[in-house]
mmCIF file of C-alpha atoms in Angstrom:
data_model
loop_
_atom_site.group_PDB
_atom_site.id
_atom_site.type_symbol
_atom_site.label_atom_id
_atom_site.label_comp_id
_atom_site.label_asym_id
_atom_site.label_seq_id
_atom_site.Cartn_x
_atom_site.Cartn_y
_atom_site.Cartn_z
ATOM 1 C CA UNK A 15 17.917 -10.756 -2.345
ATOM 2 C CA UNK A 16 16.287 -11.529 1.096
ATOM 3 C CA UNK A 17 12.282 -10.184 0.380
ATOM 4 C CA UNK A 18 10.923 -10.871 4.011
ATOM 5 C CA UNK A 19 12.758 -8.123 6.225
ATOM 6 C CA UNK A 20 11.612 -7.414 9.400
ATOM 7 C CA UNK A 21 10.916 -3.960 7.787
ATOM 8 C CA UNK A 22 9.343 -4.886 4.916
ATOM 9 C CA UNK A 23 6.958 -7.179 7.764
ATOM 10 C CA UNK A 24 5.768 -4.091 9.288
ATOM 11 C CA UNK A 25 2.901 -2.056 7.778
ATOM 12 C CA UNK A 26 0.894 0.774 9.309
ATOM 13 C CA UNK A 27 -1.723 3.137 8.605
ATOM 14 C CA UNK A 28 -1.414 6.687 8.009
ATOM 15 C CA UNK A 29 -4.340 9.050 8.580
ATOM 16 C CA UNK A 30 -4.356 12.683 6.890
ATOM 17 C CA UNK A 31 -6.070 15.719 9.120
ATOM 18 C CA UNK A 32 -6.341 19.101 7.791
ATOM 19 C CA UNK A 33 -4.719 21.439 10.053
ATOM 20 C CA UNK A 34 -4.278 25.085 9.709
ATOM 21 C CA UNK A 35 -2.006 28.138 9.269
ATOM 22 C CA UNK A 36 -0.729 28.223 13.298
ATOM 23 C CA UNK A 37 1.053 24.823 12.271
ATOM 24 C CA UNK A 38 4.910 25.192 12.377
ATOM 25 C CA UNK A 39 4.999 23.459 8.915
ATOM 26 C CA UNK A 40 2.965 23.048 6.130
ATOM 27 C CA UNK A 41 2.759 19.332 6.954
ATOM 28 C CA UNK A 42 3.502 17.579 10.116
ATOM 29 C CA UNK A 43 3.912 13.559 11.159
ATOM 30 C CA UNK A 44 3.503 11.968 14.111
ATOM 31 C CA UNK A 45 3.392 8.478 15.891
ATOM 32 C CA UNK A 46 0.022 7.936 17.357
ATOM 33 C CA UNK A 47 0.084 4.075 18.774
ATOM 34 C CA UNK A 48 0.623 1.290 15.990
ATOM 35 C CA UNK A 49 -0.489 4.156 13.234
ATOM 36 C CA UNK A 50 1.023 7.505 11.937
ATOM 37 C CA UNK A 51 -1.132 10.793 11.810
ATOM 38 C CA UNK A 52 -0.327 13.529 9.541
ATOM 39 C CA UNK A 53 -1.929 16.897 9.241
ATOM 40 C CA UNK A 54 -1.243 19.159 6.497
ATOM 41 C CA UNK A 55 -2.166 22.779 6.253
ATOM 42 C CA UNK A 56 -4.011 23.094 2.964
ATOM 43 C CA UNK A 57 -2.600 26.779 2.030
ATOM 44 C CA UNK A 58 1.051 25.732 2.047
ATOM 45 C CA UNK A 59 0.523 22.277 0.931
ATOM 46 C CA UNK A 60 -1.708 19.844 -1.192
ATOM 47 C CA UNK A 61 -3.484 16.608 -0.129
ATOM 48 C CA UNK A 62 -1.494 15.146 -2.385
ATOM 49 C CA UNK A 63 1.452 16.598 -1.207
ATOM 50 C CA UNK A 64 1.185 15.727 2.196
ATOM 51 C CA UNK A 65 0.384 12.351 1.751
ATOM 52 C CA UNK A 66 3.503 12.014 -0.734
ATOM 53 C CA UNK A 67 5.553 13.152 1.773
ATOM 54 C CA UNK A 68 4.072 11.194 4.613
ATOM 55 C CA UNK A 69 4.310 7.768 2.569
ATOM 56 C CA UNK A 70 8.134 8.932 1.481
ATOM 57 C CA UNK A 71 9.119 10.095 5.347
ATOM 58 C CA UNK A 72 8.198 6.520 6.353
ATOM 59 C CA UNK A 73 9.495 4.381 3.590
ATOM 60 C CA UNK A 74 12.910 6.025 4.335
ATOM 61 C CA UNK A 75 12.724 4.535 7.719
ATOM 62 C CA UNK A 76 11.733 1.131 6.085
ATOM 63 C CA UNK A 77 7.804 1.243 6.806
ATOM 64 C CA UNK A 78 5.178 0.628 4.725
ATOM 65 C CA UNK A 79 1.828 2.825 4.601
ATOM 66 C CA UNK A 80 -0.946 -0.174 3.774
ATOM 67 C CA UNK A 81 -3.443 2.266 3.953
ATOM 68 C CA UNK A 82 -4.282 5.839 3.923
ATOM 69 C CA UNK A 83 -7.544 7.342 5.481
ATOM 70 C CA UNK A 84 -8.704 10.583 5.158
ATOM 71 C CA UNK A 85 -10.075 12.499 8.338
ATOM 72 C CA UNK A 86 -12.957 14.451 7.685
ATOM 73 C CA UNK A 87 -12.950 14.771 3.991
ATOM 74 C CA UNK A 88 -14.970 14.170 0.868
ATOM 75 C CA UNK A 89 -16.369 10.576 1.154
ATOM 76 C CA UNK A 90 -15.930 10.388 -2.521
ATOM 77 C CA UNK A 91 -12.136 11.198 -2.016
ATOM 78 C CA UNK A 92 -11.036 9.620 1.030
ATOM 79 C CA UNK A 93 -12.783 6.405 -0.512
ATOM 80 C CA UNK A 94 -10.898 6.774 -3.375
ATOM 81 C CA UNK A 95 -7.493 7.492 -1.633
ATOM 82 C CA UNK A 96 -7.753 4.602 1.002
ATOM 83 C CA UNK A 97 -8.430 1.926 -2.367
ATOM 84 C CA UNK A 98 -5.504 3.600 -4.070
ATOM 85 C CA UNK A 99 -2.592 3.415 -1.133
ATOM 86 C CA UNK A 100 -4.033 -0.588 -0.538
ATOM 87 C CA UNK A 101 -2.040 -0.589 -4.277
ATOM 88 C CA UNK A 102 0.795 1.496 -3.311
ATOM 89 C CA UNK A 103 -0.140 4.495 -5.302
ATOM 90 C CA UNK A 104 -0.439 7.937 -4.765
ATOM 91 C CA UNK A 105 -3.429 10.089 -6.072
ATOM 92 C CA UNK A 106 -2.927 13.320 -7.878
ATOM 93 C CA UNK A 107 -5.958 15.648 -9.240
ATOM 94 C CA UNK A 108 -4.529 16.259 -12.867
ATOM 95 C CA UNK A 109 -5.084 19.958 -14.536
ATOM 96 C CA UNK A 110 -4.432 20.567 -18.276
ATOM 97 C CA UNK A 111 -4.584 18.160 -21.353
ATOM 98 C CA UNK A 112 -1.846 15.906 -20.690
ATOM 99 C CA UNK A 113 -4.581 13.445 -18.444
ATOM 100 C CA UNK A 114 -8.044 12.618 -20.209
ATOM 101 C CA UNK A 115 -9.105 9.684 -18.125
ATOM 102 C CA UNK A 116 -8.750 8.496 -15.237
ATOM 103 C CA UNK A 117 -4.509 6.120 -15.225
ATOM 104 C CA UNK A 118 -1.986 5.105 -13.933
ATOM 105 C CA UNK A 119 1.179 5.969 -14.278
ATOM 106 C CA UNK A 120 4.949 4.597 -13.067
ATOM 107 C CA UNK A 121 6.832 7.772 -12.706
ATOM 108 C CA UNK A 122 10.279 5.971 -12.470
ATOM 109 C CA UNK A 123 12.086 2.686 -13.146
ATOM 110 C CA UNK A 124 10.593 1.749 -9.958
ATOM 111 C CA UNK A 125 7.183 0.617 -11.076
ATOM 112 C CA UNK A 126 6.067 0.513 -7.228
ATOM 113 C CA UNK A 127 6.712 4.344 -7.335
ATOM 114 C CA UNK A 128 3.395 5.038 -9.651
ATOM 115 C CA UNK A 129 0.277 7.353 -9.642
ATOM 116 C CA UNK A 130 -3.138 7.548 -10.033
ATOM 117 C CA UNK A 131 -3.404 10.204 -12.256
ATOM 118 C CA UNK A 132 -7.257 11.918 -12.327
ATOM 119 C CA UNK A 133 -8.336 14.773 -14.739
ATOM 120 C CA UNK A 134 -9.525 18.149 -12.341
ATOM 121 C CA UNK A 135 -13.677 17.713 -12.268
ATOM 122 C CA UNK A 136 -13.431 13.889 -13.135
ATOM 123 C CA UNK A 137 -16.418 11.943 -10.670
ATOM 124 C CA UNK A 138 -14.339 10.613 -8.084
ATOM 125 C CA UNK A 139 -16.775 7.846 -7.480
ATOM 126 C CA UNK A 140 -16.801 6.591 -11.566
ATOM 127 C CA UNK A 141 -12.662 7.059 -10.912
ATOM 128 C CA UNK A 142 -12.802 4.493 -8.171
ATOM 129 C CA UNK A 143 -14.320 2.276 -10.331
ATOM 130 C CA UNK A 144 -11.799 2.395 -13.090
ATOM 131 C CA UNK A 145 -9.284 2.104 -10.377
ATOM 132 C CA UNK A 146 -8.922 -1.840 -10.646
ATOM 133 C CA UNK A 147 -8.519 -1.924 -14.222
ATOM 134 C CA UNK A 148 -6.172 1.455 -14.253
ATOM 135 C CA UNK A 149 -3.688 -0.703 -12.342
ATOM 136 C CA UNK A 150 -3.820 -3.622 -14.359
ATOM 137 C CA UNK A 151 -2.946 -2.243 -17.368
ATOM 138 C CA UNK A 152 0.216 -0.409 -15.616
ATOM 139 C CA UNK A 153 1.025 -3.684 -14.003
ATOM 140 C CA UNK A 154 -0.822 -6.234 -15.061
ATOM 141 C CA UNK A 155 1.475 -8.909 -13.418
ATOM 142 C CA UNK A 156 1.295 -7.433 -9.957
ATOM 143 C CA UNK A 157 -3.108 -7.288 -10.397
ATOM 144 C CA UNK A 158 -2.841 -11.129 -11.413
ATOM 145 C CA UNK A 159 -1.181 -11.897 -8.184
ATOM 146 C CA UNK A 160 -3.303 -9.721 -6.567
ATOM 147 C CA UNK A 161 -6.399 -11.470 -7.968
ATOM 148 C CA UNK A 162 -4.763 -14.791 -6.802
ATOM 149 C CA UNK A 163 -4.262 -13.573 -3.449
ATOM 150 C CA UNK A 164 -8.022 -12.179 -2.728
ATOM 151 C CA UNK A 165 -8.979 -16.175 -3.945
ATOM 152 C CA UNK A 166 -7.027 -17.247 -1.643
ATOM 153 C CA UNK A 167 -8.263 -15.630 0.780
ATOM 154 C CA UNK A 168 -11.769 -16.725 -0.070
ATOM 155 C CA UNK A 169 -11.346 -20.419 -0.027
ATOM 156 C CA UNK A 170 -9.156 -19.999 3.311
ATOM 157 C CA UNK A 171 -12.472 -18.831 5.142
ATOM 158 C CA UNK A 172 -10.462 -15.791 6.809
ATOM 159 C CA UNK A 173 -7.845 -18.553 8.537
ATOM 160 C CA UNK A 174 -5.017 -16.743 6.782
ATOM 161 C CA UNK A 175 -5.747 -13.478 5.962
ATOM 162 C CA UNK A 176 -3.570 -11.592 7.591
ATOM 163 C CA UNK A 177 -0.587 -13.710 6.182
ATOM 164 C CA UNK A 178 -1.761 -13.261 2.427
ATOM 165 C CA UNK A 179 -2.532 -9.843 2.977
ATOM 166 C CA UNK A 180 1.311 -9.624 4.137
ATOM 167 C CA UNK A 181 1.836 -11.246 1.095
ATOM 168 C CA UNK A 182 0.206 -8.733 -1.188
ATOM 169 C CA UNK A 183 2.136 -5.764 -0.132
ATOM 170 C CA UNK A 184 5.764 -7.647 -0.222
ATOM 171 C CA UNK A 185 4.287 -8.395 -4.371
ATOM 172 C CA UNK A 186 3.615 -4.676 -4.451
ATOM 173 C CA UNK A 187 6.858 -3.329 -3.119
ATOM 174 C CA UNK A 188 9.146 -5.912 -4.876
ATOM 175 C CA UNK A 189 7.309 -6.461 -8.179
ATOM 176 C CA UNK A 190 8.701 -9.822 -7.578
ATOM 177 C CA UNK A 191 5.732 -12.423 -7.361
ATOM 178 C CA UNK A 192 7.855 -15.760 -7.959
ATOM 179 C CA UNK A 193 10.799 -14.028 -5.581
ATOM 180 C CA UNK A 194 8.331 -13.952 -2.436
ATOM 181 C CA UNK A 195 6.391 -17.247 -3.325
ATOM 182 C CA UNK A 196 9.944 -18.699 -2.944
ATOM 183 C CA UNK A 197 10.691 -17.341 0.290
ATOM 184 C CA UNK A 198 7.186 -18.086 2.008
ATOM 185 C CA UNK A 199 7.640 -21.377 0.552
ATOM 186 C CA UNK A 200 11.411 -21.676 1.955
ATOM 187 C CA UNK A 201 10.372 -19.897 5.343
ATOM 188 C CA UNK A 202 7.446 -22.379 6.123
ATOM 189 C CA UNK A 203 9.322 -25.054 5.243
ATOM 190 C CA UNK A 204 11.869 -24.051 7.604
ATOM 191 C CA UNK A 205 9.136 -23.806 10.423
ATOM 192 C CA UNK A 206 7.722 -27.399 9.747
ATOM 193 C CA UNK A 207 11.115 -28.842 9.890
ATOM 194 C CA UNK A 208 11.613 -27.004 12.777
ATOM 195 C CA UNK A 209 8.436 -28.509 14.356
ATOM 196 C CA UNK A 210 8.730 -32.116 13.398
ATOM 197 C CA UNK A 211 12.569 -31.855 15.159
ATOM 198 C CA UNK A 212 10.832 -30.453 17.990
ATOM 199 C CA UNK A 213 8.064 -33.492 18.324
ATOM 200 C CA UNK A 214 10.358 -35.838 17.261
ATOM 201 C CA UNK A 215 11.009 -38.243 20.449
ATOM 202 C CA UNK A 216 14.993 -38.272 21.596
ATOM 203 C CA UNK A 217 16.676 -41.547 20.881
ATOM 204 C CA UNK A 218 18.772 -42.735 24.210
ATOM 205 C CA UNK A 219 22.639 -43.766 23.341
#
């Protein structure tokens, strides 16, 4: 399986705006620049909902959401929602007995299709707090390689971040650590070949 697609490459950032009723459709997408926009009308459909729908609209057409920010919202929430979607989850509000604290769930075989499940009335700030230790224990592989990663980062001094954050999200979507160590490794050893045949001097016949 080939991990670093063009598609899988390209990450944007989606930003939520509640709209109103005089919206054609309970929740609406749109391209604004190198970031998506959607706006959601809150009496036909949840913020949950809408971003759901956003994040599943785009990973159809093979992009990633790295990050969701709220417009104008709770600071509380849209804290809580933009550390959530930076791990590929979605947030839902839980009612009833069936969520007692703050988890995270995988809803299908695909653990990169998972939930951070809240109880209604739960402090969202205490929630985002749990958040890092929520994921771990619903994919504790994933949050070592994560942990790795942000080291990384930290004894690069910023020279590399973007790379290793594009590294992060490909071990969030494939669940595959080793897999996409493999191809970095095999892709930037293809691009020092590549520039040693380049600065080699040619030999004359």
């Amino acid at each position: 399986m080939t991990i670093l697609t063009r598609e899988r490459l390209f990450t944007v950032s989606l930003h939520i705006h509640q709209g109103d009723a005089r919206q054609a459709k309970a929740s609406l997408l749109r391209r604004d620049g190198d970031r998506f926009i959607a706006t959601y009308d809150p009496e036909r459909a949840s913020l949950g909902t809408a971003v759901m729908l956003a994040r599943v609209t785009l990973s159809s057409e093979g992009i990633t959401v790295s990050e969701v920010i709220l417009e104008g919202h709770d600071p509380d929430l849209t804290a809580l929602y933009r550390a959530a979607s930076k791990l590929l989850l979605d947030v839902e509000i839980a009612s009833g007995l069936r969520v007692t604290e703050p988890a995270v769930r995988v809803l299908s075989e695909d653990p990169t299709q998972a939930t951070y499940l809240i109880p209604e009335g739960w402090d969202l700030n205490d929630a985002l707090g749990r958040l890092p230790a929520a994921f771990a224990a619903a994919r504790p592989k994933v949050a070592r390689n994560l942990k790795r990663i942000e080291q990384a980062k930290k004894e690069s001094g910023g020279k590399i971040d973007h790379a290793l954050d594009v590294v992060a999200v490909l071990v969030l979507e494939t669940d595959d650590p080793d897999g996409v160590y493999d191809e970095m490794l095999q892709l930037l050893h293809q691009v020092r070949t590549e520039r040693t045949t380049a600065a080699a001097p040619a030999t004359v016949a």
